[in-house]
mmCIF file of C-alpha atoms in Angstrom:
data_model
loop_
_atom_site.group_PDB
_atom_site.id
_atom_site.type_symbol
_atom_site.label_atom_id
_atom_site.label_comp_id
_atom_site.label_asym_id
_atom_site.label_seq_id
_atom_site.Cartn_x
_atom_site.Cartn_y
_atom_site.Cartn_z
ATOM 1 C CA UNK O 1 -0.703 14.306 -28.756
ATOM 2 C CA UNK O 2 1.135 11.645 -30.696
ATOM 3 C CA UNK O 3 -0.522 9.515 -33.363
ATOM 4 C CA UNK O 4 1.079 6.206 -34.237
ATOM 5 C CA UNK O 5 -0.084 3.710 -36.832
ATOM 6 C CA UNK O 6 0.875 0.094 -36.231
ATOM 7 C CA UNK O 7 0.604 -2.466 -39.004
ATOM 8 C CA UNK O 8 0.233 -5.935 -37.532
ATOM 9 C CA UNK O 9 1.242 -7.806 -34.420
ATOM 10 C CA UNK O 10 5.002 -7.377 -34.867
ATOM 11 C CA UNK O 11 4.817 -3.583 -35.012
ATOM 12 C CA UNK O 12 2.545 -3.529 -31.955
ATOM 13 C CA UNK O 13 5.039 -5.690 -30.059
ATOM 14 C CA UNK O 14 7.990 -3.529 -31.137
ATOM 15 C CA UNK O 15 6.176 -0.403 -30.000
ATOM 16 C CA UNK O 16 5.385 -1.979 -26.625
ATOM 17 C CA UNK O 17 9.005 -3.033 -26.141
ATOM 18 C CA UNK O 18 10.197 0.485 -26.929
ATOM 19 C CA UNK O 19 7.673 2.049 -24.563
ATOM 20 C CA UNK O 20 8.580 -0.434 -21.817
ATOM 21 C CA UNK O 21 12.270 0.278 -22.213
ATOM 22 C CA UNK O 22 11.929 4.044 -21.676
ATOM 23 C CA UNK O 23 9.804 3.837 -18.524
ATOM 24 C CA UNK O 24 11.605 4.771 -15.316
ATOM 25 C CA UNK O 25 9.008 3.875 -12.686
ATOM 26 C CA UNK O 26 6.293 6.041 -11.193
ATOM 27 C CA UNK O 27 4.385 6.369 -14.476
ATOM 28 C CA UNK O 28 0.695 5.638 -14.866
ATOM 29 C CA UNK O 29 -0.535 4.485 -18.278
ATOM 30 C CA UNK O 30 -4.191 4.197 -19.208
ATOM 31 C CA UNK O 31 -5.465 2.100 -22.079
ATOM 32 C CA UNK O 32 -8.712 2.922 -23.755
ATOM 33 C CA UNK O 33 -9.896 0.684 -26.544
ATOM 34 C CA UNK O 34 -12.508 -1.853 -27.532
ATOM 35 C CA UNK O 35 -12.197 -5.545 -26.763
ATOM 36 C CA UNK O 36 -9.771 -7.008 -29.267
ATOM 37 C CA UNK O 37 -8.006 -3.714 -29.862
ATOM 38 C CA UNK O 38 -4.783 -5.257 -28.563
ATOM 39 C CA UNK O 39 -4.518 -3.899 -25.038
ATOM 40 C CA UNK O 40 -3.262 -7.189 -23.649
ATOM 41 C CA UNK O 41 -0.699 -7.704 -26.452
ATOM 42 C CA UNK O 42 0.597 -4.204 -25.851
ATOM 43 C CA UNK O 43 0.806 -4.764 -22.084
ATOM 44 C CA UNK O 44 2.757 -7.991 -22.610
ATOM 45 C CA UNK O 45 5.367 -6.246 -24.742
ATOM 46 C CA UNK O 46 5.622 -3.255 -22.381
ATOM 47 C CA UNK O 47 6.245 -5.783 -19.596
ATOM 48 C CA UNK O 48 8.997 -7.361 -21.697
ATOM 49 C CA UNK O 49 10.520 -3.930 -22.231
ATOM 50 C CA UNK O 50 10.474 -3.461 -18.456
ATOM 51 C CA UNK O 51 12.414 -6.689 -18.005
ATOM 52 C CA UNK O 52 9.499 -8.758 -16.669
ATOM 53 C CA UNK O 53 10.263 -12.467 -17.058
ATOM 54 C CA UNK O 54 6.898 -13.776 -15.785
ATOM 55 C CA UNK O 55 4.088 -14.726 -18.114
ATOM 56 C CA UNK O 56 1.708 -11.779 -18.248
ATOM 57 C CA UNK O 57 -1.968 -12.673 -18.071
ATOM 58 C CA UNK O 58 -5.147 -10.635 -18.071
ATOM 59 C CA UNK O 59 -6.156 -9.157 -14.696
ATOM 60 C CA UNK O 60 -9.836 -9.043 -15.669
ATOM 61 C CA UNK O 61 -10.676 -11.501 -12.908
ATOM 62 C CA UNK O 62 -7.976 -10.625 -10.329
ATOM 63 C CA UNK O 63 -8.260 -6.819 -10.879
ATOM 64 C CA UNK O 64 -4.526 -6.309 -10.175
ATOM 65 C CA UNK O 65 -1.542 -8.390 -11.239
ATOM 66 C CA UNK O 66 1.940 -7.541 -9.998
ATOM 67 C CA UNK O 67 5.180 -8.358 -11.784
ATOM 68 C CA UNK O 68 8.816 -7.922 -10.917
ATOM 69 C CA UNK O 69 10.821 -6.168 -13.599
ATOM 70 C CA UNK O 70 13.476 -3.452 -13.725
ATOM 71 C CA UNK O 71 10.834 -1.635 -11.699
ATOM 72 C CA UNK O 72 7.617 -3.292 -10.447
ATOM 73 C CA UNK O 73 4.748 -3.463 -12.925
ATOM 74 C CA UNK O 74 1.160 -3.221 -11.698
ATOM 75 C CA UNK O 75 -1.401 -4.269 -14.271
ATOM 76 C CA UNK O 76 -4.982 -3.248 -13.510
ATOM 77 C CA UNK O 77 -8.127 -4.100 -15.398
ATOM 78 C CA UNK O 78 -10.964 -2.039 -13.987
ATOM 79 C CA UNK O 79 -13.602 -3.162 -16.491
ATOM 80 C CA UNK O 80 -15.514 -5.048 -13.796
ATOM 81 C CA UNK O 81 -15.524 -2.186 -11.312
ATOM 82 C CA UNK O 82 -18.772 -0.338 -10.804
ATOM 83 C CA UNK O 83 -17.145 3.026 -10.355
ATOM 84 C CA UNK O 84 -14.674 5.101 -8.475
ATOM 85 C CA UNK O 85 -15.790 3.889 -5.014
ATOM 86 C CA UNK O 86 -14.611 0.366 -5.824
ATOM 87 C CA UNK O 87 -11.091 1.445 -6.689
ATOM 88 C CA UNK O 88 -10.836 3.321 -3.394
ATOM 89 C CA UNK O 89 -11.462 0.053 -1.535
ATOM 90 C CA UNK O 90 -8.748 -1.573 -3.611
ATOM 91 C CA UNK O 91 -6.049 0.713 -2.208
ATOM 92 C CA UNK O 92 -5.096 2.182 -5.581
ATOM 93 C CA UNK O 93 -2.862 4.907 -4.131
ATOM 94 C CA UNK O 94 -0.280 2.325 -3.073
ATOM 95 C CA UNK O 95 0.184 1.579 -6.744
ATOM 96 C CA UNK O 96 -0.471 4.846 -8.599
ATOM 97 C CA UNK O 97 1.939 6.787 -6.387
ATOM 98 C CA UNK O 98 4.652 4.154 -6.088
ATOM 99 C CA UNK O 99 8.016 3.537 -7.692
ATOM 100 C CA UNK O 100 6.443 1.035 -10.056
ATOM 101 C CA UNK O 101 4.757 1.425 -13.418
ATOM 102 C CA UNK O 102 0.974 1.141 -13.418
ATOM 103 C CA UNK O 103 -0.957 0.089 -16.506
ATOM 104 C CA UNK O 104 -4.737 0.439 -16.274
ATOM 105 C CA UNK O 105 -7.028 -1.126 -18.828
ATOM 106 C CA UNK O 106 -10.339 0.719 -19.162
ATOM 107 C CA UNK O 107 -8.825 3.535 -17.108
ATOM 108 C CA UNK O 108 -11.541 5.913 -18.282
ATOM 109 C CA UNK O 109 -13.949 4.122 -15.917
ATOM 110 C CA UNK O 110 -12.070 5.461 -12.897
ATOM 111 C CA UNK O 111 -11.037 8.822 -14.282
ATOM 112 C CA UNK O 112 -11.724 10.695 -11.043
ATOM 113 C CA UNK O 113 -9.291 8.513 -9.103
ATOM 114 C CA UNK O 114 -6.441 8.861 -11.598
ATOM 115 C CA UNK O 115 -3.394 11.021 -10.884
ATOM 116 C CA UNK O 116 -3.008 14.257 -12.829
ATOM 117 C CA UNK O 117 -0.014 12.988 -14.757
ATOM 118 C CA UNK O 118 -1.214 10.089 -16.902
ATOM 119 C CA UNK O 119 -0.187 8.739 -20.274
ATOM 120 C CA UNK O 120 -3.385 7.842 -22.071
ATOM 121 C CA UNK O 121 -3.204 5.474 -25.015
ATOM 122 C CA UNK O 122 -6.347 5.263 -27.064
ATOM 123 C CA UNK O 123 -6.360 2.263 -29.397
ATOM 124 C CA UNK O 124 -8.525 2.303 -32.489
ATOM 125 C CA UNK O 125 -9.005 -0.174 -35.311
ATOM 126 C CA UNK O 126 -7.324 0.949 -38.522
ATOM 127 C CA UNK O 127 -8.313 0.664 -42.164
ATOM 128 C CA UNK O 128 -7.628 -3.063 -42.339
ATOM 129 C CA UNK O 129 -7.939 -5.932 -39.891
ATOM 130 C CA UNK O 130 -4.368 -5.869 -38.533
ATOM 131 C CA UNK O 131 -3.939 -2.108 -38.431
ATOM 132 C CA UNK O 132 -4.172 -0.204 -35.161
ATOM 133 C CA UNK O 133 -4.028 3.527 -34.626
ATOM 134 C CA UNK O 134 -2.801 4.815 -31.277
ATOM 135 C CA UNK O 135 -3.634 8.281 -30.025
ATOM 136 C CA UNK O 136 -1.273 9.027 -27.145
ATOM 137 C CA UNK O 137 -2.007 11.893 -24.777
ATOM 138 C CA UNK O 138 0.073 13.232 -21.929
ATOM 139 C CA UNK O 139 -0.995 15.359 -18.972
ATOM 140 C CA UNK O 140 2.121 16.113 -16.945
ATOM 141 C CA UNK O 141 5.872 15.986 -16.629
ATOM 142 C CA UNK O 142 6.345 12.208 -16.659
ATOM 143 C CA UNK O 143 3.916 11.510 -19.469
ATOM 144 C CA UNK O 144 5.283 14.434 -21.552
ATOM 145 C CA UNK O 145 8.744 12.924 -21.330
ATOM 146 C CA UNK O 146 7.487 9.570 -22.597
ATOM 147 C CA UNK O 147 5.907 11.186 -25.652
ATOM 148 C CA UNK O 148 9.094 13.146 -26.369
ATOM 149 C CA UNK O 149 11.216 10.018 -26.166
ATOM 150 C CA UNK O 150 8.786 8.074 -28.333
ATOM 151 C CA UNK O 151 9.077 10.852 -30.930
ATOM 152 C CA UNK O 152 12.887 10.846 -30.806
ATOM 153 C CA UNK O 153 13.343 7.105 -31.196
ATOM 154 C CA UNK U 1 -1.166 -17.942 27.210
ATOM 155 C CA UNK U 2 0.566 -17.821 23.835
ATOM 156 C CA UNK U 3 -0.205 -15.196 21.220
ATOM 157 C CA UNK U 4 0.842 -15.377 17.573
ATOM 158 C CA UNK U 5 0.892 -11.840 16.171
ATOM 159 C CA UNK U 6 1.593 -10.398 12.727
ATOM 160 C CA UNK U 7 1.867 -6.936 11.203
ATOM 161 C CA UNK U 8 1.973 -6.555 7.416
ATOM 162 C CA UNK U 9 0.608 -3.030 7.176
ATOM 163 C CA UNK U 10 3.750 -1.512 5.672
ATOM 164 C CA UNK U 11 6.863 -2.721 3.883
ATOM 165 C CA UNK U 12 7.713 -4.456 7.172
ATOM 166 C CA UNK U 13 6.597 -8.064 7.520
ATOM 167 C CA UNK U 14 6.794 -9.176 11.121
ATOM 168 C CA UNK U 15 5.530 -12.111 13.172
ATOM 169 C CA UNK U 16 6.076 -13.035 16.796
ATOM 170 C CA UNK U 17 4.970 -15.400 19.525
ATOM 171 C CA UNK U 18 4.592 -13.778 22.942
ATOM 172 C CA UNK U 19 3.229 -14.843 26.296
ATOM 173 C CA UNK U 20 2.635 -12.946 29.566
ATOM 174 C CA UNK U 21 6.324 -12.878 30.430
ATOM 175 C CA UNK U 22 8.326 -12.632 27.254
ATOM 176 C CA UNK U 23 8.723 -12.578 23.538
ATOM 177 C CA UNK U 24 9.382 -16.227 22.712
ATOM 178 C CA UNK U 25 10.388 -15.457 19.140
ATOM 179 C CA UNK U 26 10.143 -12.723 16.558
ATOM 180 C CA UNK U 27 10.992 -12.575 12.853
ATOM 181 C CA UNK U 28 10.969 -9.240 11.039
ATOM 182 C CA UNK U 29 11.846 -8.349 7.457
ATOM 183 C CA UNK U 30 12.019 -4.769 6.254
ATOM 184 C CA UNK U 31 12.929 -4.772 2.607
ATOM 185 C CA UNK U 32 10.331 -5.605 -0.043
ATOM 186 C CA UNK U 33 6.567 -5.621 -0.261
ATOM 187 C CA UNK U 34 6.500 -9.403 -0.776
ATOM 188 C CA UNK U 35 4.354 -10.350 2.197
ATOM 189 C CA UNK U 36 2.237 -12.838 0.275
ATOM 190 C CA UNK U 37 5.377 -14.900 -0.398
ATOM 191 C CA UNK U 38 7.190 -14.319 2.897
ATOM 192 C CA UNK U 39 4.720 -14.211 5.768
ATOM 193 C CA UNK U 40 3.674 -17.868 5.991
ATOM 194 C CA UNK U 41 7.272 -19.208 5.706
ATOM 195 C CA UNK U 42 8.314 -16.664 8.370
ATOM 196 C CA UNK U 43 5.592 -17.869 10.723
ATOM 197 C CA UNK U 44 6.653 -21.457 10.061
ATOM 198 C CA UNK U 45 10.287 -20.693 10.922
ATOM 199 C CA UNK U 46 9.293 -19.044 14.213
ATOM 200 C CA UNK U 47 6.803 -21.761 15.173
ATOM 201 C CA UNK U 48 9.082 -24.651 14.184
ATOM 202 C CA UNK U 49 12.032 -23.097 16.000
ATOM 203 C CA UNK U 50 9.909 -22.865 19.140
ATOM 204 C CA UNK U 51 8.551 -26.387 18.688
ATOM 205 C CA UNK U 52 5.014 -25.018 18.495
ATOM 206 C CA UNK U 53 2.027 -26.219 16.481
ATOM 207 C CA UNK U 54 -0.914 -23.959 15.562
ATOM 208 C CA UNK U 55 -3.032 -25.667 18.234
ATOM 209 C CA UNK U 56 -0.530 -24.500 20.874
ATOM 210 C CA UNK U 57 -1.475 -20.884 20.169
ATOM 211 C CA UNK U 58 -4.268 -19.509 22.377
ATOM 212 C CA UNK U 59 -4.857 -16.184 20.653
ATOM 213 C CA UNK U 60 -4.143 -14.904 17.154
ATOM 214 C CA UNK U 61 -3.515 -11.196 16.614
ATOM 215 C CA UNK U 62 -3.043 -8.958 13.587
ATOM 216 C CA UNK U 63 -2.430 -5.288 13.000
ATOM 217 C CA UNK U 64 -5.648 -4.211 11.279
ATOM 218 C CA UNK U 65 -4.578 -0.835 9.939
ATOM 219 C CA UNK U 66 -4.277 1.776 8.824
ATOM 220 C CA UNK U 67 -1.655 0.953 6.243
ATOM 221 C CA UNK U 68 -1.183 -0.701 2.884
ATOM 222 C CA UNK U 69 -4.534 -2.164 1.815
ATOM 223 C CA UNK U 70 -2.876 -5.114 0.128
ATOM 224 C CA UNK U 71 -0.557 -5.687 3.072
ATOM 225 C CA UNK U 72 -3.400 -5.613 5.592
ATOM 226 C CA UNK U 73 -5.421 -8.104 3.574
ATOM 227 C CA UNK U 74 -2.480 -10.528 3.556
ATOM 228 C CA UNK U 75 -1.926 -10.304 7.317
ATOM 229 C CA UNK U 76 -5.586 -10.566 8.206
ATOM 230 C CA UNK U 77 -6.321 -13.421 5.810
ATOM 231 C CA UNK U 78 -3.358 -15.315 7.282
ATOM 232 C CA UNK U 79 -4.360 -14.795 10.907
ATOM 233 C CA UNK U 80 -8.039 -15.467 10.274
ATOM 234 C CA UNK U 81 -7.177 -18.637 8.378
ATOM 235 C CA UNK U 82 -4.882 -19.962 11.103
ATOM 236 C CA UNK U 83 -7.352 -19.126 13.867
ATOM 237 C CA UNK U 84 -10.171 -20.782 11.931
ATOM 238 C CA UNK U 85 -8.211 -24.017 11.466
ATOM 239 C CA UNK U 86 -7.684 -24.438 15.217
ATOM 240 C CA UNK U 87 -10.865 -22.578 16.203
ATOM 241 C CA UNK U 88 -9.187 -20.035 18.486
ATOM 242 C CA UNK U 89 -10.028 -16.364 19.130
ATOM 243 C CA UNK U 90 -8.448 -13.421 17.340
ATOM 244 C CA UNK U 91 -7.890 -9.767 18.198
ATOM 245 C CA UNK U 92 -7.171 -6.830 15.904
ATOM 246 C CA UNK U 93 -4.738 -4.137 16.976
ATOM 247 C CA UNK U 94 -4.344 -0.644 15.536
ATOM 248 C CA UNK U 95 -1.152 -0.397 13.524
ATOM 249 C CA UNK U 96 -0.511 3.067 14.916
ATOM 250 C CA UNK U 97 -1.099 2.020 18.510
ATOM 251 C CA UNK U 98 1.370 -0.837 18.022
ATOM 252 C CA UNK U 99 3.981 1.564 16.633
ATOM 253 C CA UNK U 100 3.474 3.967 19.549
ATOM 254 C CA UNK U 101 3.676 1.042 21.960
ATOM 255 C CA UNK U 102 7.261 0.440 20.765
ATOM 256 C CA UNK U 103 8.153 3.592 22.720
ATOM 257 C CA UNK U 104 5.659 3.725 25.546
ATOM 258 C CA UNK U 105 7.604 5.619 28.190
ATOM 259 C CA UNK U 106 6.019 9.002 28.820
ATOM 260 C CA UNK U 107 6.889 11.436 26.066
ATOM 261 C CA UNK U 108 4.397 12.066 23.305
ATOM 262 C CA UNK U 109 4.832 9.558 20.489
ATOM 263 C CA UNK U 110 3.532 10.252 16.996
ATOM 264 C CA UNK U 111 3.665 7.285 14.648
ATOM 265 C CA UNK U 112 3.500 8.340 11.016
ATOM 266 C CA UNK U 113 2.992 5.987 8.106
ATOM 267 C CA UNK U 114 3.397 7.145 4.529
ATOM 268 C CA UNK U 115 -0.063 7.344 2.936
ATOM 269 C CA UNK U 116 1.300 8.772 -0.371
ATOM 270 C CA UNK U 117 0.622 12.186 -1.888
ATOM 271 C CA UNK U 118 2.202 14.040 1.049
ATOM 272 C CA UNK U 119 -0.156 12.445 3.534
ATOM 273 C CA UNK U 120 0.409 10.254 6.572
ATOM 274 C CA UNK U 121 -1.647 7.890 8.640
ATOM 275 C CA UNK U 122 -1.084 9.151 12.134
ATOM 276 C CA UNK U 123 -2.338 9.356 15.685
ATOM 277 C CA UNK U 124 -0.935 10.931 18.839
ATOM 278 C CA UNK U 125 -0.116 8.839 21.892
ATOM 279 C CA UNK U 126 1.368 9.397 25.308
ATOM 280 C CA UNK U 127 2.011 7.244 28.311
ATOM 281 C CA UNK U 128 0.660 7.845 31.776
ATOM 282 C CA UNK U 129 1.484 5.513 34.677
ATOM 283 C CA UNK U 130 2.634 2.912 32.190
ATOM 284 C CA UNK U 131 -0.575 3.019 30.182
ATOM 285 C CA UNK U 132 -0.556 4.124 26.551
ATOM 286 C CA UNK U 133 -3.210 6.756 25.924
ATOM 287 C CA UNK U 134 -4.561 7.862 22.581
ATOM 288 C CA UNK U 135 -4.617 11.699 22.319
ATOM 289 C CA UNK U 136 -5.563 11.977 18.643
ATOM 290 C CA UNK U 137 -7.601 9.247 16.984
ATOM 291 C CA UNK U 138 -5.955 7.505 14.033
ATOM 292 C CA UNK U 139 -6.504 9.670 11.004
ATOM 293 C CA UNK U 140 -5.153 10.522 7.578
ATOM 294 C CA UNK U 141 -3.480 13.939 7.548
ATOM 295 C CA UNK U 142 -1.543 16.042 5.104
ATOM 296 C CA UNK U 143 1.915 16.019 6.609
ATOM 297 C CA UNK U 144 2.175 19.829 6.743
ATOM 298 C CA UNK U 145 -1.130 20.058 8.607
ATOM 299 C CA UNK U 146 0.081 17.524 11.137
ATOM 300 C CA UNK U 147 3.311 19.452 11.672
ATOM 301 C CA UNK U 148 1.373 22.705 12.177
ATOM 302 C CA UNK U 149 -0.830 20.963 14.722
ATOM 303 C CA UNK U 150 2.150 19.511 16.565
ATOM 304 C CA UNK U 151 3.983 22.832 16.556
ATOM 305 C CA UNK U 152 0.942 24.595 18.031
ATOM 306 C CA UNK U 153 0.231 22.030 20.728
ATOM 307 C CA UNK U 154 3.388 20.229 21.799
ATOM 308 C CA UNK U 155 6.801 21.064 23.216
ATOM 309 C CA UNK U 156 8.567 17.835 22.379
ATOM 310 C CA UNK U 157 7.462 14.747 20.498
ATOM 311 C CA UNK U 158 8.977 11.556 19.192
ATOM 312 C CA UNK U 159 8.191 10.304 15.711
ATOM 313 C CA UNK U 160 8.396 6.755 14.463
ATOM 314 C CA UNK U 161 7.047 4.735 11.560
ATOM 315 C CA UNK U 162 8.037 4.638 7.890
ATOM 316 C CA UNK U 163 6.792 8.201 7.388
ATOM 317 C CA UNK U 164 9.944 9.369 9.169
ATOM 318 C CA UNK U 165 12.026 8.058 6.284
ATOM 319 C CA UNK U 166 9.977 10.011 3.769
ATOM 320 C CA UNK U 167 9.382 13.256 5.692
ATOM 321 C CA UNK U 168 12.328 13.564 8.096
ATOM 322 C CA UNK U 169 13.782 16.720 6.521
ATOM 323 C CA UNK U 170 10.409 18.403 6.400
ATOM 324 C CA UNK U 171 9.777 17.539 10.047
ATOM 325 C CA UNK U 172 13.127 18.949 11.139
ATOM 326 C CA UNK U 173 12.636 22.104 9.035
ATOM 327 C CA UNK U 174 9.279 22.762 10.637
ATOM 328 C CA UNK U 175 9.713 21.553 14.225
ATOM 329 C CA UNK U 176 13.477 21.977 14.739
ATOM 330 C CA UNK U 177 14.527 20.474 18.080
ATOM 331 C CA UNK U 178 10.942 19.801 19.130
ATOM 332 C CA UNK U 179 11.143 16.609 17.094
ATOM 333 C CA UNK U 180 12.897 13.456 18.206
ATOM 334 C CA UNK U 181 13.249 10.343 16.098
ATOM 335 C CA UNK U 182 13.078 6.750 17.266
ATOM 336 C CA UNK U 183 16.099 4.465 16.979
ATOM 337 C CA UNK U 184 15.736 2.277 13.900
ATOM 338 C CA UNK U 185 14.844 -0.845 15.889
ATOM 339 C CA UNK U 186 11.798 0.944 17.323
ATOM 340 C CA UNK U 187 10.956 2.854 14.159
ATOM 341 C CA UNK U 188 9.161 -0.010 12.436
ATOM 342 C CA UNK U 189 6.249 -2.301 13.141
ATOM 343 C CA UNK U 190 7.088 -5.055 15.624
ATOM 344 C CA UNK U 191 4.785 -8.045 15.919
ATOM 345 C CA UNK U 192 5.906 -8.356 19.549
ATOM 346 C CA UNK U 193 4.176 -5.019 20.251
ATOM 347 C CA UNK U 194 1.032 -6.215 18.456
ATOM 348 C CA UNK U 195 1.135 -9.427 20.511
ATOM 349 C CA UNK U 196 1.564 -7.681 23.845
ATOM 350 C CA UNK U 197 -1.233 -5.222 23.090
ATOM 351 C CA UNK U 198 -3.456 -8.159 22.129
ATOM 352 C CA UNK U 199 -2.709 -9.810 25.478
ATOM 353 C CA UNK U 200 -3.584 -6.571 27.275
ATOM 354 C CA UNK U 201 -6.846 -6.327 25.350
ATOM 355 C CA UNK U 202 -7.622 -9.953 26.098
ATOM 356 C CA UNK U 203 -7.026 -9.381 29.802
ATOM 357 C CA UNK U 204 -9.317 -6.350 29.620
ATOM 358 C CA UNK U 205 -12.049 -8.687 28.413
ATOM 359 C CA UNK U 206 -12.050 -7.905 24.678
ATOM 360 C CA UNK U 207 -12.999 -10.745 22.363
ATOM 361 C CA UNK U 208 -13.310 -11.066 18.594
ATOM 362 C CA UNK U 209 -13.952 -14.000 16.301
ATOM 363 C CA UNK U 210 -12.154 -14.827 13.086
ATOM 364 C CA UNK U 211 -15.420 -14.217 11.274
ATOM 365 C CA UNK U 212 -15.643 -10.609 12.482
ATOM 366 C CA UNK U 213 -12.083 -9.359 12.123
ATOM 367 C CA UNK U 214 -11.815 -6.828 9.272
ATOM 368 C CA UNK U 215 -9.171 -4.353 8.129
ATOM 369 C CA UNK U 216 -9.440 -0.724 9.178
ATOM 370 C CA UNK U 217 -8.331 0.981 5.975
ATOM 371 C CA UNK U 218 -9.002 4.474 7.277
ATOM 372 C CA UNK U 219 -9.487 5.896 3.854
ATOM 373 C CA UNK U 220 -10.895 9.340 3.376
ATOM 374 C CA UNK U 221 -14.667 9.281 3.338
ATOM 375 C CA UNK U 222 -16.556 10.227 0.200
ATOM 376 C CA UNK U 223 -17.601 13.444 1.956
ATOM 377 C CA UNK U 224 -13.986 14.422 2.702
ATOM 378 C CA UNK U 225 -12.958 13.837 -0.883
ATOM 379 C CA UNK U 226 -15.866 15.763 -2.329
ATOM 380 C CA UNK U 227 -15.048 18.637 -0.009
ATOM 381 C CA UNK U 228 -11.451 18.712 -1.266
ATOM 382 C CA UNK U 229 -12.543 18.998 -4.887
ATOM 383 C CA UNK U 230 -14.324 22.270 -4.213
#
């Protein structure tokens, strides 16, 4: 587990850029955090780090947004889904087991459908309004490597 | 009778116009999963080149699966939309049957499509007196299980479909010279095969409306998945 404290928007963006730049494709990242915790900001900067030029918007309504970057980026928001059955109808395996990077907001809602190897980023409010604390967990080879590289940089 | 057919069930995007005698035109791309951007312009190129308007088409056909969920939705939405505009009938064709139909000449043909996590969408087909017969219903199989089954039951089979790109070495390791592989031009989905199968179905009296046509995702049932967890 890696704990990172981010003070303000700029530090959140820098962290996202760094994370985006070390992704190789095939990784699945889950965000857990309350509304307003900064999941969308973080996704936007990860996308930038992946070389995505498009404007990244929330997939709350569309469920999945796809972007072309260094590797494809699939941005899921599963908040509206009722449960694991819904994600099965979506064809999630095409994305989770692809060469692209998958980011899932509210990933904990579909835990049973997630691959074994997931990077989970839990976002919590810090001691003041702009502070965020990230608890980053890994559960396999790919996600372990991300944590190691985040530690090194 | 003119049929406009599409197959977007895999990375291949393909559309064709066929009639009883020939393939009038076919356009196939096999590079990126960008069907939502490519399919309609592809259809327009084929139709314009043939001097055809949507109202000149008598039957619309789509490969309904199994395959990529997103891909299938694009192909079906396109075909249903076009058919609706000109109020013409549609027919859905199994993706696997269409792949097998590429090589309908007698030997056993096993189309395999990558279903991720070491699994394939597959079925077993053979041809008798020029008619393609389905020996194993379309299903989702772990690739090793399929190879065991083939090894136990068949002397010689031909594989096609994008699963051959992913699992070729494993197939050769397991089946040795029992396994043949299709030439690349017959290895992928061809809308001309979908179109011809649709014509055959039409002539056999099958009818569907654009309101009824739905994808056949062939995903594992809840029961199958629960069983696996134990």
